[in-house]
Coordinates of C-alpha atoms and ligand atoms in Angstrom, one line a residue:
M952 CA -21.4 -9.9 47.4
Y953 CA -18.2 -8.0 49.6
I954 CA -16.9 -5.0 47.7
A955 CA -13.9 -3.6 48.2
E956 CA -14.3 -0.4 45.6
T957 CA -15.4 0.0 42.8
F958 CA -14.2 3.0 40.4
H959 CA -13.6 4.4 36.9
S960 CA -10.4 4.5 35.6
I961 CA -8.2 3.5 32.8
Q962 CA -6.6 0.4 32.3
G963 CA -3.1 0.1 32.7
E964 CA -2.1 -3.7 31.7
G965 CA -2.1 -5.6 29.2
A966 CA -3.7 -5.7 25.1
L967 CA -6.3 -3.1 26.3
T968 CA -4.2 -0.8 27.9
G969 CA -5.5 2.7 28.0
T970 CA -8.9 1.8 27.7
P971 CA -11.4 3.7 29.2
S972 CA -13.1 1.0 31.8
F973 CA -15.5 0.3 34.5
F974 CA -13.5 -1.6 37.4
I975 CA -15.4 -3.7 40.6
R976 CA -12.7 -4.9 43.0
T977 CA -14.1 -8.2 44.3
S978 CA -12.4 -8.9 48.1
G979 CA -11.2 -12.0 49.7
C980 CA -9.0 -14.1 47.1
N981 CA -7.4 -18.2 48.0
L982 CA -4.0 -16.8 46.9
R983 CA -1.4 -14.7 49.4
C984 CA 1.6 -13.7 47.1
R985 CA 4.1 -11.9 48.5
W986 CA 3.7 -9.0 47.0
C987 CA 0.5 -8.8 46.4
D988 CA -0.4 -4.6 45.1
T989 CA -4.4 -5.0 46.2
P990 CA -4.0 -6.7 50.2
Y991 CA -7.1 -5.0 51.2
A992 CA -8.5 -7.4 48.7
S993 CA -6.6 -10.3 50.2
W994 CA -4.8 -10.4 52.5
N995 CA -6.0 -7.9 55.1
P996 CA -9.9 -7.7 53.0
E997 CA -11.6 -5.0 53.7
G998 CA -14.8 -3.9 52.3
T999 CA -18.7 -3.3 52.0
Q1000 CA -21.5 -6.1 50.8
R1001 CA -23.1 -4.9 47.9
S1002 CA -26.5 -6.2 45.7
V1003 CA -26.0 -6.9 41.9
D1004 CA -28.1 -4.2 41.5
S1005 CA -26.2 -1.0 43.1
I1006 CA -23.5 -2.2 41.7
L1007 CA -25.3 -1.7 37.8
E1008 CA -26.5 1.0 39.0
E1009 CA -23.5 3.0 39.9
A1010 CA -22.2 2.1 36.8
A1011 CA -25.1 3.0 35.3
S1012 CA -24.0 6.6 36.3
R1013 CA -20.6 6.6 35.6
P1014 CA -19.5 8.4 32.6
A1015 CA -19.8 7.1 28.9
F1016 CA -18.0 3.6 28.7
R1017 CA -18.4 0.3 27.6
H1018 CA -15.6 -1.7 29.3
V1019 CA -15.9 -2.8 32.4
V1020 CA -13.1 -5.1 34.6
L1021 CA -14.1 -7.4 37.6
T1022 CA -11.0 -8.3 39.2
G1023 CA -9.9 -8.1 42.3
G1024 CA -8.5 -10.1 45.1
E1025 CA -9.6 -13.1 43.2
P1026 CA -13.1 -12.6 41.1
L1027 CA -14.3 -16.3 41.1
L1028 CA -14.5 -16.7 44.6
A1029 CA -17.7 -13.9 45.1
K1030 CA -21.1 -14.8 45.1
E1031 CA -22.6 -13.7 42.7
I1032 CA -20.5 -13.1 39.7
H1033 CA -21.9 -15.2 36.8
D1034 CA -25.0 -12.9 37.5
L1035 CA -22.9 -9.8 37.5
A1036 CA -21.0 -10.5 34.6
Q1037 CA -24.6 -12.1 32.7
S1038 CA -26.3 -8.1 33.7
F1039 CA -23.4 -6.5 32.0
R1040 CA -23.1 -8.9 28.7
T1041 CA -27.0 -8.5 28.3
A1042 CA -26.7 -4.8 28.7
G1043 CA -23.7 -4.6 26.0
H1044 CA -20.9 -3.7 27.8
H1045 CA -17.4 -5.9 27.2
I1046 CA -16.2 -7.9 30.2
T1047 CA -13.4 -8.4 31.1
I1048 CA -11.9 -11.0 34.1
E1049 CA -8.6 -10.6 35.7
T1050 CA -8.4 -14.0 37.5
A1051 CA -5.4 -15.7 39.0
G1052 CA -6.1 -18.6 36.8
T1053 CA -7.0 -21.1 39.8
L1054 CA -10.6 -21.4 39.5
A1055 CA -12.7 -23.0 36.1
P1056 CA -15.3 -20.2 34.3
D1057 CA -17.4 -22.4 34.7
N1058 CA -19.2 -21.3 31.3
I1059 CA -19.3 -17.1 32.9
P1060 CA -19.4 -14.4 30.7
C1061 CA -16.4 -12.9 29.4
D1062 CA -14.7 -11.4 26.1
L1063 CA -11.2 -11.6 28.2
A1064 CA -10.0 -13.6 30.2
S1065 CA -6.6 -11.2 31.6
L1066 CA -5.2 -14.5 33.6
S1067 CA -2.5 -13.8 36.2
P1068 CA -0.4 -17.5 36.9
K1069 CA 1.6 -17.4 39.9
L1070 CA 5.0 -18.3 39.9
S1071 CA 7.5 -18.8 42.7
N1072 CA 7.7 -15.6 43.1
S1073 CA 5.1 -14.9 44.7
T1074 CA 5.6 -17.2 47.0
P1075 CA 5.4 -16.0 51.1
P1076 CA 8.8 -16.4 53.0
P1077 CA 8.6 -18.7 55.9
N1078 CA 7.1 -17.5 58.3
S1079 CA 5.9 -14.2 57.2
L1080 CA 2.4 -16.0 57.4
P1081 CA 1.5 -19.6 59.2
E1082 CA 2.8 -22.7 57.2
A1083 CA -0.7 -23.9 57.0
Q1084 CA -1.4 -20.9 54.4
R1085 CA 1.8 -20.9 53.0
Q1086 CA 1.3 -24.1 51.9
R1087 CA -1.8 -23.9 50.5
H1088 CA -0.9 -20.7 48.3
E1089 CA 1.9 -23.7 47.3
S1090 CA -0.4 -26.3 46.1
Q1091 CA -3.1 -24.0 44.5
R1092 CA -1.0 -21.1 42.8
L1093 CA -0.5 -22.8 39.5
N1094 CA -3.0 -25.1 38.1
P1095 CA -2.9 -26.1 33.9
R1096 CA -5.9 -27.5 33.4
V1097 CA -7.9 -24.7 34.9
I1098 CA -6.2 -21.8 32.7
A1099 CA -6.5 -24.3 29.6
A1100 CA -10.4 -24.2 30.6
W1101 CA -10.0 -20.7 30.7
L1102 CA -8.1 -20.2 27.1
R1103 CA -10.7 -22.6 25.9
H1104 CA -13.7 -20.1 27.5
C1105 CA -13.1 -16.5 24.9
D1106 CA -10.0 -14.0 24.4
Y1107 CA -7.4 -14.5 26.7
Q1108 CA -4.0 -12.8 27.9
L1109 CA -1.5 -14.8 30.1
K1110 CA 0.4 -11.8 32.3
F1111 CA 3.3 -13.2 34.6
V1112 CA 4.9 -10.9 36.5
V1113 CA 8.5 -11.0 36.0
S1114 CA 10.9 -10.7 38.9
Q1115 CA 14.4 -12.5 37.9
K1116 CA 15.9 -14.3 34.9
S1117 CA 15.3 -17.4 35.9
D1118 CA 11.3 -16.9 36.2
L1119 CA 11.3 -17.7 32.2
D1120 CA 11.5 -21.6 32.8
E1121 CA 8.5 -21.9 35.1
I1122 CA 7.0 -19.7 32.4
H1123 CA 7.7 -22.3 29.5
R1124 CA 7.5 -24.9 31.6
L1125 CA 3.7 -23.8 32.2
L1126 CA 3.5 -23.1 28.5
E1127 CA 4.2 -26.5 28.1
A1128 CA 1.3 -28.3 30.8
I1129 CA -0.9 -26.3 29.3
N1130 CA 0.0 -27.8 25.9
Q1131 CA -0.2 -31.0 27.9
E1132 CA -3.9 -30.3 28.2
G1133 CA -4.6 -30.0 24.5
V1134 CA -4.7 -25.8 24.7
R1135 CA -1.5 -24.5 23.0
P1136 CA -0.6 -20.7 24.2
I1137 CA -0.4 -18.3 21.8
P1138 CA 3.5 -16.3 22.5
S1139 CA 1.4 -13.0 20.9
R1140 CA -0.8 -13.3 24.3
V1141 CA 1.6 -13.9 27.1
F1142 CA 2.8 -10.7 28.6
L1143 CA 5.3 -10.3 31.5
M1144 CA 5.3 -7.5 33.8
P1145 CA 7.9 -6.4 35.5
E1146 CA 8.6 -6.5 39.4
G1147 CA 7.5 -3.4 41.2
I1148 CA 5.2 -1.5 42.9
T1149 CA 7.6 1.9 41.6
E1150 CA 9.2 3.6 38.9
T1151 CA 12.7 2.9 40.2
E1152 CA 11.8 -0.9 40.7
L1153 CA 10.3 -1.3 38.1
Q1154 CA 13.6 0.7 36.2
S1155 CA 16.0 -2.6 37.3
K1156 CA 13.6 -4.9 35.3
R1157 CA 14.0 -2.8 31.5
A1158 CA 17.1 -3.8 31.9
W1159 CA 16.9 -7.2 30.3
L1160 CA 13.2 -7.8 29.9
P1161 CA 12.5 -6.7 26.2
Q1162 CA 15.5 -8.8 25.0
I1163 CA 13.9 -11.8 26.4
C1164 CA 10.8 -10.9 24.6
Q1165 CA 12.6 -10.4 21.3
E1166 CA 14.1 -13.9 21.7
T1167 CA 10.1 -15.6 22.4
G1168 CA 7.5 -13.4 21.0
F1169 CA 6.8 -12.7 24.6
R1170 CA 5.9 -9.2 25.1
L1171 CA 6.5 -6.7 27.8
C1172 CA 4.2 -5.8 29.5
E1173 CA 4.5 -2.1 31.1
R1174 CA 2.3 -1.6 34.7
M1175 CA 1.6 2.3 32.8
H1176 CA -1.2 2.7 35.8
I1177 CA 1.7 3.2 38.2
L1178 CA 3.3 5.8 35.8
W1179 CA -0.1 7.8 35.6
F1180 CA -1.1 7.4 39.1
G1181 CA 0.8 5.9 41.0
N1182 CA 1.0 2.7 43.0
R1183 CA -3.1 4.1 44.8
R1184 CA -6.4 2.6 45.5
G1185 CA -8.9 3.8 43.0
T1186 CA -6.4 3.5 40.0
Ligands
SF4_1897 S1 -3.6 -13.9 43.3 FE1 -4.1 -11.6 43.1 S2 -4.8 -10.5 44.4 FE2 -4.6 -12.4 45.2 S3 -2.5 -12.8 47.0 FE3 -1.8 -12.8 44.6 S4 -1.4 -11.0 44.0 FE4 -3.1 -10.6 45.4

């Protein structure tokens, strides 16, 4: 498997915020988000080839932990991701998979699907990359049928990066499209995350996001790892 990094840290977003966990970040992504904060796993993928066994050995050598996070890039693209998840399941770990929700779960062992569907605010501006890649991002970024399959597959959270108030219209349209696929998303499992990788950027969105959460029943999602560690790799 092509792995960008592995590290032991504390989850900084979503329902498991504050939970010590072992993170495995695969390298490679089918999307090209404008504001991607892990370009070394997407736009410019880096890493090393690792076997499932070597990752398991490293995990076992870390301090006591129960939670594992498979993230990326897009972890569902990684060869052997099913084998890796099954190995952690067999060892009794809690598995979170962080995915954009464009690729089907295909029965992968998972306790919490942390889905982050990409809104139009993710699409890179013209001329920032070859037009064919930009169009591919635009055509692949949302797939309500695949997201519905994840919601049926296991416990879930839906995390949205929000740049502006008008993003909410898009979120409501997507939730309705998922509903049309036969699964009604639960509002309290919808997390709104301010876009930004600095405390100043995040603070500017805190002025209006709490009010939106009060009106919709969605949850405000702080990006605590940026507050705790800054925007650094390995955190
Ligand atoms: S899906 Fe995630 S890893 Fe891929 S480009 Fe978007 S933010 Fe980056």
